[in-house]
PDB file of C-alpha atoms in Angstrom:
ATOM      1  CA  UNK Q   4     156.491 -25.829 278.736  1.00  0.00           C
ATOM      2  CA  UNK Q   5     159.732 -27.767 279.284  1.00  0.00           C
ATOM      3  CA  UNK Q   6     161.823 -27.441 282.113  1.00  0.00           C
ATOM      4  CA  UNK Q   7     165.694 -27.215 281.431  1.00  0.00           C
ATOM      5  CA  UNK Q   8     167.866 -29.693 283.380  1.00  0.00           C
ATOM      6  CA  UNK Q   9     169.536 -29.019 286.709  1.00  0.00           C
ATOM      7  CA  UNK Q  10     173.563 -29.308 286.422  1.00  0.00           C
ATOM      8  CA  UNK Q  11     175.395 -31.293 287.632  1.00  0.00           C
ATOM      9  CA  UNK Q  12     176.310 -28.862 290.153  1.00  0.00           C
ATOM     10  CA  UNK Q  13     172.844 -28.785 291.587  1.00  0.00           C
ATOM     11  CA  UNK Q  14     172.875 -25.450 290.570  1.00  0.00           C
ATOM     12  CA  UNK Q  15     169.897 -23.855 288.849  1.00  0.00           C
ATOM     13  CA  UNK Q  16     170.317 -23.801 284.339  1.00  0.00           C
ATOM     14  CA  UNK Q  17     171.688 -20.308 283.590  1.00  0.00           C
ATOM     15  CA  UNK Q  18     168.927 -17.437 282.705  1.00  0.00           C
ATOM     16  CA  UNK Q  19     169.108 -15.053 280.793  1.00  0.00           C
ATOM     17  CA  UNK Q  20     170.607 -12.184 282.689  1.00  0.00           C
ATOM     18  CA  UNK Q  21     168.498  -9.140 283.433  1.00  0.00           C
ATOM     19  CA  UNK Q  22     170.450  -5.495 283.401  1.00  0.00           C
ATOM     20  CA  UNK Q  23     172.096  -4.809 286.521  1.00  0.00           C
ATOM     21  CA  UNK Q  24     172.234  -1.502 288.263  1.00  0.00           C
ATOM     22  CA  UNK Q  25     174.050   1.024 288.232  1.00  0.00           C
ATOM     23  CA  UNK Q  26     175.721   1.275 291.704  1.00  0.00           C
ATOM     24  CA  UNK Q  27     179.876   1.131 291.423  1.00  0.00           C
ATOM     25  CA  UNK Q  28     180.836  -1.893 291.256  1.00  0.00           C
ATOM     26  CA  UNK Q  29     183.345  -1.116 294.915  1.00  0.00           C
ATOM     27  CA  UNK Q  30     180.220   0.075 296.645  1.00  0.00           C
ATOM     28  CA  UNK Q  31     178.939  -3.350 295.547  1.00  0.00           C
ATOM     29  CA  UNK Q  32     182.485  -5.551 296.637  1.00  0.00           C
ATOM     30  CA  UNK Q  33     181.175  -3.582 299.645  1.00  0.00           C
ATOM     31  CA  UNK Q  34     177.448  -4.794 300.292  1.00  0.00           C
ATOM     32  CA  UNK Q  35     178.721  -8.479 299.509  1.00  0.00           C
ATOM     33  CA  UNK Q  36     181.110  -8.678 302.156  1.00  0.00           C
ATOM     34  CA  UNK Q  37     178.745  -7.550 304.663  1.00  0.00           C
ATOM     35  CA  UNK Q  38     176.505 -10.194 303.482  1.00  0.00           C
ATOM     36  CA  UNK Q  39     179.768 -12.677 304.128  1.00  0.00           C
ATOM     37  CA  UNK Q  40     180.382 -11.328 307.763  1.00  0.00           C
ATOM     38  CA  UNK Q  41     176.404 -11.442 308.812  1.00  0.00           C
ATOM     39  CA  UNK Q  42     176.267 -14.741 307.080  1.00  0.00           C
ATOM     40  CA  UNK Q  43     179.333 -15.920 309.332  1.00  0.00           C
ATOM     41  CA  UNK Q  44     178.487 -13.925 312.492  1.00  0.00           C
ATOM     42  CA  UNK Q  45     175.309 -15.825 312.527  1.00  0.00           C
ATOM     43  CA  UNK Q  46     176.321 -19.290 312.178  1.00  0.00           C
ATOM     44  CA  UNK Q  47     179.261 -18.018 314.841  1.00  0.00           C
ATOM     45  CA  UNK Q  48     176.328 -16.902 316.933  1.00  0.00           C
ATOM     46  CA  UNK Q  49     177.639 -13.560 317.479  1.00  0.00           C
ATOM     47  CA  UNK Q  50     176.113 -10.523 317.267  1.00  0.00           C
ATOM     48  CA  UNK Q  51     176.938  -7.100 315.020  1.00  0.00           C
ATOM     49  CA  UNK Q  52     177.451  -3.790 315.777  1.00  0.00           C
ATOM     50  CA  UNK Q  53     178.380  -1.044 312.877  1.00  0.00           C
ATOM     51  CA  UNK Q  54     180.139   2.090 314.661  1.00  0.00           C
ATOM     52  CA  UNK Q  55     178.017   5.457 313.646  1.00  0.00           C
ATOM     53  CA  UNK Q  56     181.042   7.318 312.546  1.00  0.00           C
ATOM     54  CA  UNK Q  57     182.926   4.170 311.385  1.00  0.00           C
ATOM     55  CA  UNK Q  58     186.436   6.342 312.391  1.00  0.00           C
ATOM     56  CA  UNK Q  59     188.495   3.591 310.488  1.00  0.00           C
ATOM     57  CA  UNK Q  60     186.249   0.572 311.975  1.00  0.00           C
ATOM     58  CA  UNK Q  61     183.158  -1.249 309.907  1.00  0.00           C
ATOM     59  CA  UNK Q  62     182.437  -3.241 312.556  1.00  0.00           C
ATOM     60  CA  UNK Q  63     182.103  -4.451 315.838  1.00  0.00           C
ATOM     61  CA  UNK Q  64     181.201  -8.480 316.563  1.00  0.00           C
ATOM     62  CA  UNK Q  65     180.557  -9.740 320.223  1.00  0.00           C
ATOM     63  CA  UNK Q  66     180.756 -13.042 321.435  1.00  0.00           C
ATOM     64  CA  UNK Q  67     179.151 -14.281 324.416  1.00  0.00           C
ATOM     65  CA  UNK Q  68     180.367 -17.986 325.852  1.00  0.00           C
ATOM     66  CA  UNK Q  69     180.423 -19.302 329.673  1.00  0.00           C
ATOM     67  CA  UNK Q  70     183.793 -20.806 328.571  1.00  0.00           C
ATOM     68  CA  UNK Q  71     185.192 -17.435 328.368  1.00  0.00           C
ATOM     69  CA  UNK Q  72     187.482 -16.270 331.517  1.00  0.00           C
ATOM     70  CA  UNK Q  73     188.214 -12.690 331.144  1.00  0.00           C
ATOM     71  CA  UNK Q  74     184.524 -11.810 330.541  1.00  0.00           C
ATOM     72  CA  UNK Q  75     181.224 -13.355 329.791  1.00  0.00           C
ATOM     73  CA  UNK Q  76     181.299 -11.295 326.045  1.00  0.00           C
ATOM     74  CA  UNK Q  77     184.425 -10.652 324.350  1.00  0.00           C
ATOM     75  CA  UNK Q  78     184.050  -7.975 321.058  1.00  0.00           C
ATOM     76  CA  UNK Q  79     186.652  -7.602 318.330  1.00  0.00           C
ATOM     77  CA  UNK Q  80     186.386  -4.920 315.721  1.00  0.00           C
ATOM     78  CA  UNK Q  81     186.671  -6.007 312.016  1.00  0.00           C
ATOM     79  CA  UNK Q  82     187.776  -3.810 309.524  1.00  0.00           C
ATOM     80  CA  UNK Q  83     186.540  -4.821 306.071  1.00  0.00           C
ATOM     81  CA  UNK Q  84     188.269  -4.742 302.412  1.00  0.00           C
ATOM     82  CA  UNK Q  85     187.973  -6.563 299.200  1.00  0.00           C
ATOM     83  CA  UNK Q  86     189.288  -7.133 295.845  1.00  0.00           C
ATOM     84  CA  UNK Q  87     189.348  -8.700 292.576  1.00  0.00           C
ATOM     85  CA  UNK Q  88     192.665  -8.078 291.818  1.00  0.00           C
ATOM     86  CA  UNK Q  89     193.889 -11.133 293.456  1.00  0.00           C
ATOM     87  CA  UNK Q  90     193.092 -14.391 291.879  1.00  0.00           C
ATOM     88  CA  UNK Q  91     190.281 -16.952 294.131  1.00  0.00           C
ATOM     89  CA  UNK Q  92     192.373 -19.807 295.174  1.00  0.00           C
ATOM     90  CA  UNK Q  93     195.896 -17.524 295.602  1.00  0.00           C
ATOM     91  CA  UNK Q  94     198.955 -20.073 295.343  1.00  0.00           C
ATOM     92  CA  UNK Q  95     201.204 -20.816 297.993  1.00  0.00           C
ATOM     93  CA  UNK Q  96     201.218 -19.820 302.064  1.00  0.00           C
ATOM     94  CA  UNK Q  97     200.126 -15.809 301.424  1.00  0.00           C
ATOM     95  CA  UNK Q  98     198.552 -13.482 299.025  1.00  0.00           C
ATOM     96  CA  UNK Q  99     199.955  -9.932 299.015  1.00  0.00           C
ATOM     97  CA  UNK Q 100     197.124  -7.034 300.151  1.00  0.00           C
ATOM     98  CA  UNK Q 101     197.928  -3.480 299.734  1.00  0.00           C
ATOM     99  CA  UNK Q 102     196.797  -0.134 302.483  1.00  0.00           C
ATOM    100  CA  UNK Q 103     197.028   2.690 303.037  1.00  0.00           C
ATOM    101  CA  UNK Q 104     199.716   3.628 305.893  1.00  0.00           C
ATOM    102  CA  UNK Q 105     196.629   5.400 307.556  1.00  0.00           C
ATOM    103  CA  UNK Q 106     194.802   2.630 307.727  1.00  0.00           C
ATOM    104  CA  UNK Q 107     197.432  -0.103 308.492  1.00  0.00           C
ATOM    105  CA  UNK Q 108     198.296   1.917 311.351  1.00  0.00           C
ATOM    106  CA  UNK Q 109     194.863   1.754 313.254  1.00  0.00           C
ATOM    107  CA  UNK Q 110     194.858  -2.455 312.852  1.00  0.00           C
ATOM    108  CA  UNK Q 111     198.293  -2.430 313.939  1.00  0.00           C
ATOM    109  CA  UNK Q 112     198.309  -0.212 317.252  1.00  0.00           C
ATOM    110  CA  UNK Q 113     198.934  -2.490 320.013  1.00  0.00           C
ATOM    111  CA  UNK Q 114     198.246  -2.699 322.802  1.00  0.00           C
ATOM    112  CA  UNK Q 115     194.903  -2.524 322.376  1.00  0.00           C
ATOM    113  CA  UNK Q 116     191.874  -3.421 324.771  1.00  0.00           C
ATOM    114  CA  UNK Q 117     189.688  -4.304 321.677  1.00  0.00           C
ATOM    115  CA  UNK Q 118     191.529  -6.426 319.267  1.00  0.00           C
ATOM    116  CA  UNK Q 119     191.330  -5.752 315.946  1.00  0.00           C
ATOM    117  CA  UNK Q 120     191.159  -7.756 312.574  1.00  0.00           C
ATOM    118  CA  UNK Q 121     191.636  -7.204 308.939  1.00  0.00           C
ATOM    119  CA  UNK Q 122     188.855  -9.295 306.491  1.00  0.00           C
ATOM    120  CA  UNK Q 123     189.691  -9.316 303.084  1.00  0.00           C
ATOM    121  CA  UNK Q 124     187.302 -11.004 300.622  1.00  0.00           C
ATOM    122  CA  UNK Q 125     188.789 -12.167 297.417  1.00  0.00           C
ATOM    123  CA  UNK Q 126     185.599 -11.905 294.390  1.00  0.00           C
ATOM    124  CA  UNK Q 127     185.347 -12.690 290.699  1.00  0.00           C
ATOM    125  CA  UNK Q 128     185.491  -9.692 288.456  1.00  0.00           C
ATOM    126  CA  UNK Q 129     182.473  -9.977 286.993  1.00  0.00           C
ATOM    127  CA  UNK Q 130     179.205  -9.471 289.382  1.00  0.00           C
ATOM    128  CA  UNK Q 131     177.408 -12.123 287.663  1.00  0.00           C
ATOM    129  CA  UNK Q 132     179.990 -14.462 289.220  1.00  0.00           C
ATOM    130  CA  UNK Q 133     179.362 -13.417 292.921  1.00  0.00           C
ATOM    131  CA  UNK Q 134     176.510 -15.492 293.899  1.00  0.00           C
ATOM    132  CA  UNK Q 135     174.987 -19.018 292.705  1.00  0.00           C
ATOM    133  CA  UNK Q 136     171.784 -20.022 293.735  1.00  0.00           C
ATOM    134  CA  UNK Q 137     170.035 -23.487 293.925  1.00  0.00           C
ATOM    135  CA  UNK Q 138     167.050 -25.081 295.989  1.00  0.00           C
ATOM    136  CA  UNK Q 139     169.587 -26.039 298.208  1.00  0.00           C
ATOM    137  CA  UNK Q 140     172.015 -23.760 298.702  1.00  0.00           C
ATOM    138  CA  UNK Q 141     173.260 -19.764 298.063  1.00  0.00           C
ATOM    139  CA  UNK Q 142     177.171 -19.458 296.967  1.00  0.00           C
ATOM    140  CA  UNK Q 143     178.383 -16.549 298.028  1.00  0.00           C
ATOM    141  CA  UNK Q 144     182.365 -16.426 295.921  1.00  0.00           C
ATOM    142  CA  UNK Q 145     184.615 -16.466 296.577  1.00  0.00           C
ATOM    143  CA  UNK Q 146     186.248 -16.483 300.125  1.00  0.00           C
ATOM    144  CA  UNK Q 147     187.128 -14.180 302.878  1.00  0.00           C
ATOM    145  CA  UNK Q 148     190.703 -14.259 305.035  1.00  0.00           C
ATOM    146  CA  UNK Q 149     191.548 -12.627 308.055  1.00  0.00           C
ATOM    147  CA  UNK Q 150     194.490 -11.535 309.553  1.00  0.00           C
ATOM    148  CA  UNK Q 151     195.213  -9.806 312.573  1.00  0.00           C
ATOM    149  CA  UNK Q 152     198.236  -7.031 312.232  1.00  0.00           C
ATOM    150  CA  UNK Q 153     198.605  -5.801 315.371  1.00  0.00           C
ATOM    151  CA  UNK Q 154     202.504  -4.233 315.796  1.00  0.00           C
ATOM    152  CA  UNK Q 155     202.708  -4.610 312.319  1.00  0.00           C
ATOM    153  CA  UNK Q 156     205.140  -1.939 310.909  1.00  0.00           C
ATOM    154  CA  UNK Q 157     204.275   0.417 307.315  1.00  0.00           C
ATOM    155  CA  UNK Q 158     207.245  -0.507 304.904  1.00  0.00           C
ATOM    156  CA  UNK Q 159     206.011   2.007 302.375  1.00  0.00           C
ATOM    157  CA  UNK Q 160     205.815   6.006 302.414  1.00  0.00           C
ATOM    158  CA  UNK Q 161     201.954   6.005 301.617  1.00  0.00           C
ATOM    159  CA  UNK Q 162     200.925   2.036 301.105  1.00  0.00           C
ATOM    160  CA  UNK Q 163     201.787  -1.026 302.732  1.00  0.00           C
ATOM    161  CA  UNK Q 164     202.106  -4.534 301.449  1.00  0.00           C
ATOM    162  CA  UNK Q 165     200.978  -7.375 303.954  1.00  0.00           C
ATOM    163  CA  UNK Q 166     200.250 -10.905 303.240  1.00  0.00           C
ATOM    164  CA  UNK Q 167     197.023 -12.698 304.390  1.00  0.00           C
ATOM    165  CA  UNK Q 168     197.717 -16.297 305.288  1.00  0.00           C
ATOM    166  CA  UNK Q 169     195.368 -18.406 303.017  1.00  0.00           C
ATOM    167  CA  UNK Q 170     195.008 -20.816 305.788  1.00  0.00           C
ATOM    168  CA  UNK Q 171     192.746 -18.252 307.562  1.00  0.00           C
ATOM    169  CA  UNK Q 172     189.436 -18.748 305.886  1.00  0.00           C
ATOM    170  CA  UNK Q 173     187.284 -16.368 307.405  1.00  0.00           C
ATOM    171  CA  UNK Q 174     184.262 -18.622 308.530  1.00  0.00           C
ATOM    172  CA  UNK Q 175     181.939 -19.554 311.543  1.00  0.00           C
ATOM    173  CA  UNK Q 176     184.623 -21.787 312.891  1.00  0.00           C
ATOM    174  CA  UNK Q 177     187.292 -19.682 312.092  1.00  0.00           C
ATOM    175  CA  UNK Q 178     185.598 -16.392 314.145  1.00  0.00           C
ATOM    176  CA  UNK Q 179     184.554 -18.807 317.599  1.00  0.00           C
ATOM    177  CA  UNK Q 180     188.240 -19.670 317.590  1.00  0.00           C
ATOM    178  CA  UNK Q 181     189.413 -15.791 317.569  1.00  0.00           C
ATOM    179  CA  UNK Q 182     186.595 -15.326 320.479  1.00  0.00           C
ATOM    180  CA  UNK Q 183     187.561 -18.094 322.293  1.00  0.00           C
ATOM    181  CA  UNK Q 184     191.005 -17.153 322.089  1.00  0.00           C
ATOM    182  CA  UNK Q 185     190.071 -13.305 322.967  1.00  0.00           C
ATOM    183  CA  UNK Q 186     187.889 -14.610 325.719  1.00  0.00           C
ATOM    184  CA  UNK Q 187     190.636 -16.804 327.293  1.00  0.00           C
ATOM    185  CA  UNK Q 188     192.451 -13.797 327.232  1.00  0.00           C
ATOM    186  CA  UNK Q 189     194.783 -13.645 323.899  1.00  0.00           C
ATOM    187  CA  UNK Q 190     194.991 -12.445 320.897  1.00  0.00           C
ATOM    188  CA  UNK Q 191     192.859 -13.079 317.896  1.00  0.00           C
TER     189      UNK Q 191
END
């Protein structure tokens, strides 16, 4: 039995693709990006809490460092969205995101004593695309941003427009920055 050839990628050949389910593919967008933030939260070293109701709220992520000054664990909540509507790799400083008033004006309520951040995670179309697997390595595509909109103003009657910097990759680093700068005190 031959073997096919690795690419060059290091990524295993492609295989024949086996049917997929039948869950919607935004319930899906969904399950992925929780992959993303436990996948991040534990290289961060923080831990995850999921609110039981949500009330507006997927998530809750804690932080505990001896470098912090206003408390030994600092929490932010995360509110989750996705889309495949924008394009991986969006040109230029931004990429325009789209809510609902209702929910822009829970992340934008300040002051707060829990800060609050938006993660949106940009995926292919296709769910075939989402993940790429090797004996090395899992892809996980594409990439999430965060943003943090507190005092942030709803332009529209129903929906909002805000842009997500594309210089805030949503990663390990990225998320013991925010908690350092929550635990010194500041904002994410």
């Amino acid at each position: 039995m031959a073997l096919a050839p690795p690419d060059p990628g290091g990524l295993l050949p492609d295989r024949t693709a086996p049917p997929r389910g039948g869950l919607a593919t935004t319930s899906c967008m969904e399950t992925l990006q929780v992959g993303y933030l436990h996948a991040v939260a534990a290289a961060a070293g923080c831990s995850l809490a999921q609110p039981f109701p949500d009330n507006g709220i997927d998530w809750h992520l804690s932080h505990s460092s001896r470098a912090h000054t206003v408390d030994d664990e600092v929490t932010i909540k995360v509110q989750l969205k996705s889309t495949y509507q924008v394009a991986p790799h969006p040109p230029g400083p931004t990429f325009a995101f789209t809510l609902d008033n209702e929910h822009l004006a829970k992340l934008a309520r300040s002051p707060v004593s829990v800060h609050k951040i938006l993660v949106v995670m940009l995926v292919p179309r296709t769910q075939s695309e989402w993940l790429r697997a090797s004996h090395d390595r899992l892809e996980l595509r594409h990439c999430c941003y965060w943003i943090n909109l507190a005092g942030h103003a709803a332009t529209g009657r129903h929906k909002t427009t805000v842009r997500i910097p594309t210089a805030r990759i949503f990663d390990d680093r990225a998320l013991c920055e925010i908690m350092a700068r929550v635990g010194a005190g500041g904002r994410p």
